[in-house]
Amino acid sequence: MTLLLGPPSSGKTTLLLALAGKLDTALKCSGTVTYNGHEMNEFVPQRTAAYISQYDLHIGELTVRETLAFSARCQGVGDRYDMLAELSRREKQANIKPDPDIDVFMKAAATEGQEVNVITDYILKVLGLEVCADTMVGDEMLRGISGGQKKRVTTGEMLVGPAKALFMDEISTGLDSSTTFQIVNSLKQTVHILNGTAVISLLQPAPEAYDLFDDIILLSDGRIVYQGPREHVLSFFESMGFRCPERKGVADFLQEVTSRKDQMQYWARRDQPYRFVTADEFAEAFQSFHVGLQLEDELRTPFEKAKSHPAALTTKKYGVGKWELLKANILREFLLMKRNSFVYIFICMQLTFMAIVSMTLFFRTEMNRDSIADGGIYMGAIFFGVTMVMFNGMPEISMTVAKLPVFFKQRDLLFFPAWAYALPRWILKIPITFIEVAIWVFLTYYVIGFDPNVERLFRQYFILLLVNQMSSGLFRFIAASARNMIIANTFGSFALLVLFALSGFILAKDDIKSWWIWGYWISPMMYGQSALMVNEFRGHQWSHPLPGSTEPAGIEVLKSRDFFQEPKWYWIGAGGLIGFVILLNFCFTVALTYLKPFGSSRTVISEETESNEQTNGVGGSIQLTNNESGSNRVTNLGIVDIKVCSIHLEHFRK
């Protein structure tokens, strides 16, 4: 159990990200981080170590239990079974009788298919979340659990996984001191019993929480001032001339003693004049302190890779198989659709209302077929139907953007690939599309007076199904590309306007300028509208010639707006829409795979020695090792032995 201390902007988050292998690839880094002697490119650090962010990103419609269960299902048991087999072998050699309770727990946690419930219930008890296990997490629009409970859910989301190295960034934000003590104490028991490694960053830990840790890492201005056992930290600073007052919390003292504003009050050598001691001077003095010398000796001896058990480091990118990941996402998406059922009910009510308006506006007793102008009214009815179905895809923007932060977090933690998230969002919406389009078509078709042939009824239904699916795919793609509600809504509205203008109804094909005609040919709405026009005006009702013409009335109407007249254009339009549905959903998946969330990078430059290029680097040495355990269930495997020879991050200026 290692406590990471340091004032704000001292580099704590950067250090944790570096240890967890989650630093931005754009950063220029030097030095190496090794796990059991293996460098980061020899295994998958995101699954071997768990980084727990200080930001609480969860889907508000899921309960606490469902959130943890989904995380456990995606991360799987990892190599727990191999670890358990190795532990049993070593216990027999050492004649150690395992604790029966821990023995049962570890066997259940290592069993594929059973680990989700066991681990979830265990972590709920450890974090004190049993009281709100079946309460929704909540968000800005939905009332849910408290901020402290949400912080514990963020921690539990990674604890349910098989990772043995935990890097926790400011997990006490929003928690009172007693809750923080409870969580840290539970983590201590877990880490010591299961022989894990935890580096926990806390801003102002209470003395009781501070006493739970084994080691201390103190950062200041990006430099490691002290790293070693908690018992020796005060003696190090006393050797530098600074003493912690009796009634002062040690954690507060450690964070203030390196500060230019607060350092003077702790100066203990009254016979010598005080001068400010910089973080660089502390770091250099630590190298000659007995703890620093011991640490240097340990780091000088590299870890033998042969001693690393194959189960210690994860080499598979994902915790379970592809089908299991897809099934977990399908079940979660289906659950979210049920929780958001009001949205789909409202869309159906909206369609019903607009269908009634359309029936009264385009009423068959007032609709004639005696002129091209009459045909234009039927065209308007078809265009209005396509427009209404297109608008049904707009809610996809807000529903997609709202869940993107959670998706990006889980994607970067290697919970699942992007396609396992994108496919359920597409496939599960298809049955709802059948219902929405059926409401519109079966209410309006015969009342408006379209061709009474039932085959043409179902042909119109089929095309509008494809238009609805195309619209949903388009707005999902816009949302995933924009990643921001304002930008996505702006582009979504613009896309609708362009599609309407270039669909062939508002502007006929001959009226579109030559430099814009490419927009006509790539407009998916044009293909849907052309298919519907051919389907209607090639029907029996429009086979009679108009006065003064020998051609059927339907052909004359299609020519008036420069639509295609051949019957084959129905199937060309259907094929074009199917192609756009596949293309847009493929682009949605690609956007989810490669795009990153919007964020701002922060650069910290030391005020004292700004001219020194190394002051913002994380200098020094870090070694995280397991504690020895005697009669516990787990003998010391050295499963996680992390050695950071040196990390130096060159700072950037905007």
Short mmCIF file of N, CA and C in Angstrom, two decimals, residues 439-574:
data_model
loop_
_atom_site.label_atom_id
_atom_site.label_comp_id
_atom_site.label_asym_id
_atom_site.label_seq_id
_atom_site.Cartn_x
_atom_site.Cartn_y
_atom_site.Cartn_z
N ILE A 439 -46.51 2.55 -38.07
CA ILE A 439 -47.49 3.55 -37.62
C ILE A 439 -47.75 4.55 -38.73
N TRP A 440 -46.68 5.05 -39.34
CA TRP A 440 -46.85 6.08 -40.37
C TRP A 440 -47.52 5.52 -41.63
N VAL A 441 -46.99 4.42 -42.15
CA VAL A 441 -47.46 3.91 -43.45
C VAL A 441 -48.89 3.39 -43.35
N PHE A 442 -49.20 2.59 -42.35
CA PHE A 442 -50.52 1.96 -42.30
C PHE A 442 -51.62 2.95 -41.91
N LEU A 443 -51.25 4.07 -41.30
CA LEU A 443 -52.25 5.10 -41.02
C LEU A 443 -52.52 6.00 -42.23
N THR A 444 -51.48 6.29 -43.00
CA THR A 444 -51.61 7.32 -44.04
C THR A 444 -51.83 6.77 -45.43
N TYR A 445 -51.38 5.56 -45.72
CA TYR A 445 -51.30 5.12 -47.11
C TYR A 445 -52.66 5.19 -47.82
N TYR A 446 -53.66 4.52 -47.29
CA TYR A 446 -54.95 4.46 -47.99
C TYR A 446 -55.78 5.72 -47.77
N VAL A 447 -55.57 6.41 -46.64
CA VAL A 447 -56.33 7.64 -46.40
C VAL A 447 -55.88 8.74 -47.35
N ILE A 448 -54.58 8.83 -47.61
CA ILE A 448 -54.10 9.82 -48.57
C ILE A 448 -54.51 9.44 -49.99
N GLY A 449 -54.60 8.16 -50.27
CA GLY A 449 -55.06 7.73 -51.58
C GLY A 449 -53.94 7.29 -52.50
N PHE A 450 -52.86 6.72 -51.94
CA PHE A 450 -51.81 6.16 -52.78
C PHE A 450 -52.36 4.93 -53.50
N ASP A 451 -51.60 4.40 -54.44
CA ASP A 451 -52.06 3.26 -55.25
C ASP A 451 -52.52 2.12 -54.34
N PRO A 452 -53.76 1.62 -54.55
CA PRO A 452 -54.33 0.65 -53.60
C PRO A 452 -53.73 -0.74 -53.67
N ASN A 453 -52.85 -1.00 -54.62
CA ASN A 453 -52.23 -2.32 -54.73
C ASN A 453 -51.43 -2.60 -53.45
N VAL A 454 -51.74 -3.72 -52.78
CA VAL A 454 -51.11 -4.01 -51.49
C VAL A 454 -49.61 -4.23 -51.65
N GLU A 455 -49.18 -4.69 -52.84
CA GLU A 455 -47.75 -4.87 -53.08
C GLU A 455 -47.02 -3.52 -53.00
N ARG A 456 -47.64 -2.48 -53.55
CA ARG A 456 -47.01 -1.15 -53.51
C ARG A 456 -47.04 -0.57 -52.09
N LEU A 457 -48.04 -0.97 -51.31
CA LEU A 457 -48.06 -0.57 -49.91
C LEU A 457 -46.82 -1.10 -49.18
N PHE A 458 -46.54 -2.38 -49.34
CA PHE A 458 -45.40 -2.96 -48.64
C PHE A 458 -44.07 -2.51 -49.24
N ARG A 459 -44.09 -2.16 -50.53
CA ARG A 459 -42.87 -1.60 -51.12
C ARG A 459 -42.56 -0.23 -50.49
N GLN A 460 -43.58 0.58 -50.30
CA GLN A 460 -43.35 1.88 -49.64
C GLN A 460 -42.87 1.67 -48.20
N TYR A 461 -43.48 0.68 -47.53
CA TYR A 461 -43.08 0.36 -46.16
C TYR A 461 -41.61 -0.04 -46.10
N PHE A 462 -41.17 -0.85 -47.07
CA PHE A 462 -39.79 -1.32 -47.09
C PHE A 462 -38.81 -0.16 -47.30
N ILE A 463 -39.13 0.73 -48.23
CA ILE A 463 -38.23 1.85 -48.50
C ILE A 463 -38.14 2.77 -47.29
N LEU A 464 -39.27 3.05 -46.64
CA LEU A 464 -39.23 3.92 -45.47
C LEU A 464 -38.49 3.27 -44.30
N LEU A 465 -38.54 1.93 -44.22
CA LEU A 465 -37.71 1.24 -43.23
C LEU A 465 -36.23 1.54 -43.45
N LEU A 466 -35.81 1.44 -44.71
CA LEU A 466 -34.41 1.70 -45.03
C LEU A 466 -34.06 3.16 -44.79
N VAL A 467 -34.98 4.08 -45.09
CA VAL A 467 -34.73 5.50 -44.84
C VAL A 467 -34.54 5.75 -43.34
N ASN A 468 -35.38 5.12 -42.52
CA ASN A 468 -35.26 5.28 -41.08
C ASN A 468 -33.92 4.75 -40.58
N GLN A 469 -33.51 3.57 -41.06
CA GLN A 469 -32.23 3.01 -40.65
C GLN A 469 -31.06 3.87 -41.12
N MET A 470 -31.19 4.39 -42.35
CA MET A 470 -30.14 5.28 -42.87
C MET A 470 -30.04 6.54 -42.03
N SER A 471 -31.18 7.09 -41.65
CA SER A 471 -31.19 8.31 -40.84
C SER A 471 -30.55 8.06 -39.48
N SER A 472 -30.88 6.94 -38.84
CA SER A 472 -30.28 6.63 -37.54
C SER A 472 -28.77 6.46 -37.66
N GLY A 473 -28.32 5.76 -38.70
CA GLY A 473 -26.89 5.58 -38.90
C GLY A 473 -26.18 6.90 -39.17
N LEU A 474 -26.82 7.79 -39.94
CA LEU A 474 -26.23 9.09 -40.24
C LEU A 474 -26.03 9.92 -38.97
N PHE A 475 -27.06 10.00 -38.13
CA PHE A 475 -26.96 10.83 -36.94
C PHE A 475 -26.05 10.20 -35.88
N ARG A 476 -25.99 8.87 -35.83
CA ARG A 476 -25.02 8.23 -34.94
C ARG A 476 -23.60 8.57 -35.37
N PHE A 477 -23.36 8.52 -36.68
CA PHE A 477 -22.03 8.85 -37.19
C PHE A 477 -21.67 10.31 -36.92
N ILE A 478 -22.63 11.22 -37.11
CA ILE A 478 -22.38 12.64 -36.83
C ILE A 478 -22.06 12.83 -35.34
N ALA A 479 -22.81 12.17 -34.46
CA ALA A 479 -22.58 12.30 -33.02
C ALA A 479 -21.20 11.77 -32.63
N ALA A 480 -20.82 10.60 -33.17
CA ALA A 480 -19.52 10.02 -32.83
C ALA A 480 -18.38 10.85 -33.37
N SER A 481 -18.58 11.51 -34.51
CA SER A 481 -17.51 12.34 -35.10
C SER A 481 -17.39 13.67 -34.38
N ALA A 482 -18.54 14.28 -34.03
CA ALA A 482 -18.51 15.60 -33.39
C ALA A 482 -18.10 15.50 -31.93
N ARG A 483 -18.62 14.48 -31.20
CA ARG A 483 -18.29 14.22 -29.79
C ARG A 483 -18.69 15.36 -28.85
N ASN A 484 -19.52 16.25 -29.35
CA ASN A 484 -19.99 17.37 -28.55
C ASN A 484 -21.41 17.68 -28.97
N MET A 485 -22.30 17.92 -27.97
CA MET A 485 -23.72 18.07 -28.28
C MET A 485 -23.99 19.26 -29.21
N ILE A 486 -23.34 20.39 -28.95
CA ILE A 486 -23.60 21.58 -29.74
C ILE A 486 -23.12 21.38 -31.18
N ILE A 487 -21.90 20.86 -31.33
CA ILE A 487 -21.37 20.63 -32.68
C ILE A 487 -22.20 19.60 -33.42
N ALA A 488 -22.59 18.53 -32.73
CA ALA A 488 -23.36 17.46 -33.37
C ALA A 488 -24.73 17.97 -33.82
N ASN A 489 -25.42 18.74 -32.98
CA ASN A 489 -26.72 19.28 -33.38
C ASN A 489 -26.59 20.24 -34.56
N THR A 490 -25.53 21.04 -34.56
CA THR A 490 -25.32 21.97 -35.68
C THR A 490 -25.10 21.21 -36.98
N PHE A 491 -24.22 20.23 -36.96
CA PHE A 491 -23.96 19.45 -38.17
C PHE A 491 -25.16 18.60 -38.56
N GLY A 492 -25.90 18.09 -37.56
CA GLY A 492 -27.09 17.30 -37.87
C GLY A 492 -28.14 18.10 -38.59
N SER A 493 -28.40 19.33 -38.11
CA SER A 493 -29.37 20.19 -38.78
C SER A 493 -28.90 20.56 -40.18
N PHE A 494 -27.61 20.85 -40.31
CA PHE A 494 -27.06 21.19 -41.63
C PHE A 494 -27.19 20.01 -42.59
N ALA A 495 -26.91 18.79 -42.09
CA ALA A 495 -27.02 17.59 -42.94
C ALA A 495 -28.45 17.40 -43.42
N LEU A 496 -29.43 17.62 -42.53
CA LEU A 496 -30.83 17.49 -42.95
C LEU A 496 -31.17 18.49 -44.05
N LEU A 497 -30.75 19.74 -43.89
CA LEU A 497 -31.05 20.76 -44.89
C LEU A 497 -30.44 20.41 -46.25
N VAL A 498 -29.19 19.94 -46.23
CA VAL A 498 -28.54 19.57 -47.48
C VAL A 498 -29.24 18.39 -48.13
N LEU A 499 -29.61 17.39 -47.33
CA LEU A 499 -30.30 16.21 -47.87
C LEU A 499 -31.66 16.59 -48.46
N PHE A 500 -32.39 17.46 -47.77
CA PHE A 500 -33.69 17.90 -48.30
C PHE A 500 -33.52 18.64 -49.62
N ALA A 501 -32.55 19.56 -49.66
CA ALA A 501 -32.38 20.39 -50.86
C ALA A 501 -31.93 19.58 -52.06
N LEU A 502 -31.12 18.55 -51.82
CA LEU A 502 -30.56 17.78 -52.93
C LEU A 502 -31.25 16.43 -53.12
N SER A 503 -32.47 16.30 -52.62
CA SER A 503 -33.18 15.02 -52.75
C SER A 503 -33.90 14.87 -54.07
N GLY A 504 -34.00 15.96 -54.84
CA GLY A 504 -34.67 15.89 -56.14
C GLY A 504 -36.08 16.43 -56.13
N PHE A 505 -36.61 16.82 -54.98
CA PHE A 505 -37.98 17.35 -54.90
C PHE A 505 -37.97 18.87 -54.77
N ILE A 506 -37.25 19.38 -53.76
CA ILE A 506 -37.18 20.84 -53.59
C ILE A 506 -36.47 21.47 -54.79
N LEU A 507 -35.34 20.90 -55.16
CA LEU A 507 -34.64 21.30 -56.38
C LEU A 507 -34.64 20.10 -57.33
N ALA A 508 -35.26 20.28 -58.51
CA ALA A 508 -35.22 19.21 -59.50
C ALA A 508 -33.79 19.01 -59.98
N LYS A 509 -33.52 17.82 -60.51
CA LYS A 509 -32.15 17.51 -60.92
C LYS A 509 -31.63 18.51 -61.95
N ASP A 510 -32.47 18.95 -62.87
CA ASP A 510 -32.04 19.92 -63.89
C ASP A 510 -31.75 21.29 -63.30
N ASP A 511 -32.34 21.60 -62.13
CA ASP A 511 -32.13 22.91 -61.52
C ASP A 511 -30.86 22.98 -60.68
N ILE A 512 -30.25 21.85 -60.38
CA ILE A 512 -29.03 21.83 -59.58
C ILE A 512 -27.85 22.14 -60.48
N LYS A 513 -27.03 23.09 -60.07
CA LYS A 513 -25.89 23.51 -60.87
C LYS A 513 -24.90 22.36 -61.02
N SER A 514 -24.11 22.45 -62.07
CA SER A 514 -23.20 21.34 -62.41
C SER A 514 -22.17 21.09 -61.32
N TRP A 515 -21.73 22.15 -60.62
CA TRP A 515 -20.73 21.93 -59.57
C TRP A 515 -21.35 21.37 -58.27
N TRP A 516 -22.71 21.31 -58.22
CA TRP A 516 -23.39 20.74 -57.06
C TRP A 516 -24.02 19.38 -57.35
N ILE A 517 -23.94 18.94 -58.61
CA ILE A 517 -24.67 17.73 -58.97
C ILE A 517 -24.12 16.49 -58.26
N TRP A 518 -22.84 16.53 -57.87
CA TRP A 518 -22.28 15.40 -57.13
C TRP A 518 -23.01 15.20 -55.80
N GLY A 519 -23.49 16.31 -55.20
CA GLY A 519 -24.25 16.20 -53.97
C GLY A 519 -25.57 15.48 -54.17
N TYR A 520 -26.14 15.65 -55.35
CA TYR A 520 -27.39 14.95 -55.68
C TYR A 520 -27.16 13.45 -55.73
N TRP A 521 -26.05 13.03 -56.34
CA TRP A 521 -25.80 11.61 -56.53
C TRP A 521 -25.36 10.91 -55.24
N ILE A 522 -24.81 11.65 -54.30
CA ILE A 522 -24.40 10.99 -53.05
C ILE A 522 -25.42 11.22 -51.93
N SER A 523 -26.55 11.83 -52.25
CA SER A 523 -27.58 12.06 -51.23
C SER A 523 -28.40 10.79 -51.03
N PRO A 524 -28.34 10.18 -49.85
CA PRO A 524 -29.13 8.96 -49.63
C PRO A 524 -30.63 9.22 -49.72
N MET A 525 -31.07 10.44 -49.39
CA MET A 525 -32.49 10.74 -49.46
C MET A 525 -32.99 10.72 -50.90
N MET A 526 -32.10 11.05 -51.87
CA MET A 526 -32.49 11.01 -53.28
C MET A 526 -32.86 9.59 -53.69
N TYR A 527 -32.08 8.61 -53.23
CA TYR A 527 -32.36 7.22 -53.61
C TYR A 527 -33.68 6.75 -53.01
N GLY A 528 -33.93 7.12 -51.76
CA GLY A 528 -35.20 6.73 -51.15
C GLY A 528 -36.38 7.41 -51.81
N GLN A 529 -36.23 8.69 -52.10
CA GLN A 529 -37.34 9.41 -52.71
C GLN A 529 -37.60 8.94 -54.14
N SER A 530 -36.54 8.68 -54.91
CA SER A 530 -36.71 8.19 -56.28
C SER A 530 -37.44 6.85 -56.27
N ALA A 531 -37.08 5.96 -55.35
CA ALA A 531 -37.75 4.66 -55.28
C ALA A 531 -39.23 4.82 -54.95
N LEU A 532 -39.55 5.73 -54.01
CA LEU A 532 -40.96 5.94 -53.65
C LEU A 532 -41.74 6.57 -54.79
N MET A 533 -41.12 7.50 -55.51
CA MET A 533 -41.82 8.13 -56.64
C MET A 533 -42.11 7.12 -57.74
N VAL A 534 -41.11 6.28 -58.07
CA VAL A 534 -41.33 5.26 -59.10
C VAL A 534 -42.39 4.27 -58.63
N ASN A 535 -42.34 3.90 -57.34
CA ASN A 535 -43.31 2.95 -56.81
C ASN A 535 -44.74 3.47 -56.94
N GLU A 536 -44.95 4.75 -56.70
CA GLU A 536 -46.31 5.32 -56.74
C GLU A 536 -46.76 5.62 -58.17
N PHE A 537 -45.94 6.32 -58.93
CA PHE A 537 -46.41 6.84 -60.22
C PHE A 537 -46.29 5.83 -61.36
N ARG A 538 -45.74 4.64 -61.09
CA ARG A 538 -45.82 3.56 -62.07
C ARG A 538 -46.99 2.63 -61.75
N GLY A 539 -47.86 3.03 -60.81
CA GLY A 539 -49.00 2.21 -60.42
C GLY A 539 -50.18 2.36 -61.37
N HIS A 540 -51.19 1.53 -61.09
CA HIS A 540 -52.36 1.47 -61.99
C HIS A 540 -53.13 2.79 -61.99
N GLN A 541 -53.18 3.47 -60.86
CA GLN A 541 -53.96 4.71 -60.78
C GLN A 541 -53.42 5.80 -61.70
N TRP A 542 -52.15 5.71 -62.06
CA TRP A 542 -51.51 6.74 -62.88
C TRP A 542 -51.21 6.23 -64.29
N SER A 543 -51.91 5.19 -64.72
CA SER A 543 -51.64 4.63 -66.05
C SER A 543 -52.43 5.32 -67.16
N HIS A 544 -53.44 6.12 -66.79
CA HIS A 544 -54.24 6.79 -67.82
C HIS A 544 -53.48 8.00 -68.34
N PRO A 545 -53.67 8.33 -69.65
CA PRO A 545 -52.97 9.50 -70.20
C PRO A 545 -53.66 10.80 -69.79
N LEU A 546 -52.87 11.85 -69.69
CA LEU A 546 -53.42 13.17 -69.43
C LEU A 546 -53.95 13.77 -70.72
N PRO A 547 -54.86 14.75 -70.63
CA PRO A 547 -55.38 15.39 -71.85
C PRO A 547 -54.25 15.99 -72.69
N GLY A 548 -54.25 15.65 -73.98
CA GLY A 548 -53.24 16.19 -74.89
C GLY A 548 -51.94 15.44 -74.87
N SER A 549 -51.89 14.25 -74.22
CA SER A 549 -50.66 13.48 -74.14
C SER A 549 -50.96 12.01 -74.37
N THR A 550 -50.00 11.32 -74.93
CA THR A 550 -50.18 9.88 -75.16
C THR A 550 -49.51 9.04 -74.09
N GLU A 551 -48.65 9.65 -73.28
CA GLU A 551 -47.95 8.91 -72.23
C GLU A 551 -48.79 8.83 -70.97
N PRO A 552 -48.60 7.80 -70.13
CA PRO A 552 -49.35 7.71 -68.87
C PRO A 552 -49.11 8.93 -67.99
N ALA A 553 -50.10 9.24 -67.18
CA ALA A 553 -50.02 10.43 -66.32
C ALA A 553 -48.84 10.33 -65.35
N GLY A 554 -48.57 9.13 -64.84
CA GLY A 554 -47.47 8.97 -63.89
C GLY A 554 -46.13 9.33 -64.50
N ILE A 555 -45.90 8.93 -65.78
CA ILE A 555 -44.65 9.26 -66.45
C ILE A 555 -44.53 10.77 -66.62
N GLU A 556 -45.63 11.44 -66.99
CA GLU A 556 -45.61 12.89 -67.15
C GLU A 556 -45.27 13.60 -65.83
N VAL A 557 -45.84 13.10 -64.76
CA VAL A 557 -45.56 13.71 -63.45
C VAL A 557 -44.09 13.53 -63.08
N LEU A 558 -43.54 12.33 -63.29
CA LEU A 558 -42.13 12.09 -62.98
C LEU A 558 -41.21 12.96 -63.83
N LYS A 559 -41.58 13.14 -65.11
CA LYS A 559 -40.76 13.98 -65.99
C LYS A 559 -40.80 15.44 -65.57
N SER A 560 -41.93 15.86 -65.00
CA SER A 560 -42.06 17.27 -64.63
C SER A 560 -41.06 17.68 -63.56
N ARG A 561 -40.67 16.75 -62.71
CA ARG A 561 -39.68 17.06 -61.67
C ARG A 561 -38.36 16.34 -61.93
N ASP A 562 -38.22 15.82 -63.17
CA ASP A 562 -36.98 15.18 -63.61
C ASP A 562 -36.61 13.99 -62.73
N PHE A 563 -37.63 13.21 -62.27
CA PHE A 563 -37.36 11.95 -61.58
C PHE A 563 -37.18 10.84 -62.61
N PHE A 564 -36.55 9.75 -62.18
CA PHE A 564 -36.35 8.61 -63.07
C PHE A 564 -37.68 7.90 -63.29
N GLN A 565 -37.86 7.38 -64.51
CA GLN A 565 -39.15 6.77 -64.84
C GLN A 565 -39.10 5.24 -64.89
N GLU A 566 -37.90 4.67 -65.04
CA GLU A 566 -37.82 3.22 -65.21
C GLU A 566 -38.16 2.49 -63.91
N PRO A 567 -38.88 1.37 -63.98
CA PRO A 567 -39.22 0.61 -62.76
C PRO A 567 -38.00 0.11 -62.00
N LYS A 568 -36.89 -0.08 -62.73
CA LYS A 568 -35.69 -0.60 -62.06
C LYS A 568 -35.18 0.36 -60.98
N TRP A 569 -35.59 1.63 -61.06
CA TRP A 569 -35.07 2.59 -60.10
C TRP A 569 -35.63 2.36 -58.69
N TYR A 570 -36.68 1.57 -58.58
CA TYR A 570 -37.13 1.21 -57.23
C TYR A 570 -36.06 0.37 -56.55
N TRP A 571 -35.54 -0.63 -57.27
CA TRP A 571 -34.53 -1.52 -56.67
C TRP A 571 -33.17 -0.84 -56.60
N ILE A 572 -32.89 0.06 -57.56
CA ILE A 572 -31.64 0.83 -57.45
C ILE A 572 -31.68 1.70 -56.19
N GLY A 573 -32.83 2.34 -55.94
CA GLY A 573 -32.98 3.16 -54.73
C GLY A 573 -32.86 2.33 -53.46
N ALA A 574 -33.50 1.13 -53.47
CA ALA A 574 -33.42 0.26 -52.30
C ALA A 574 -31.98 -0.19 -52.07
#
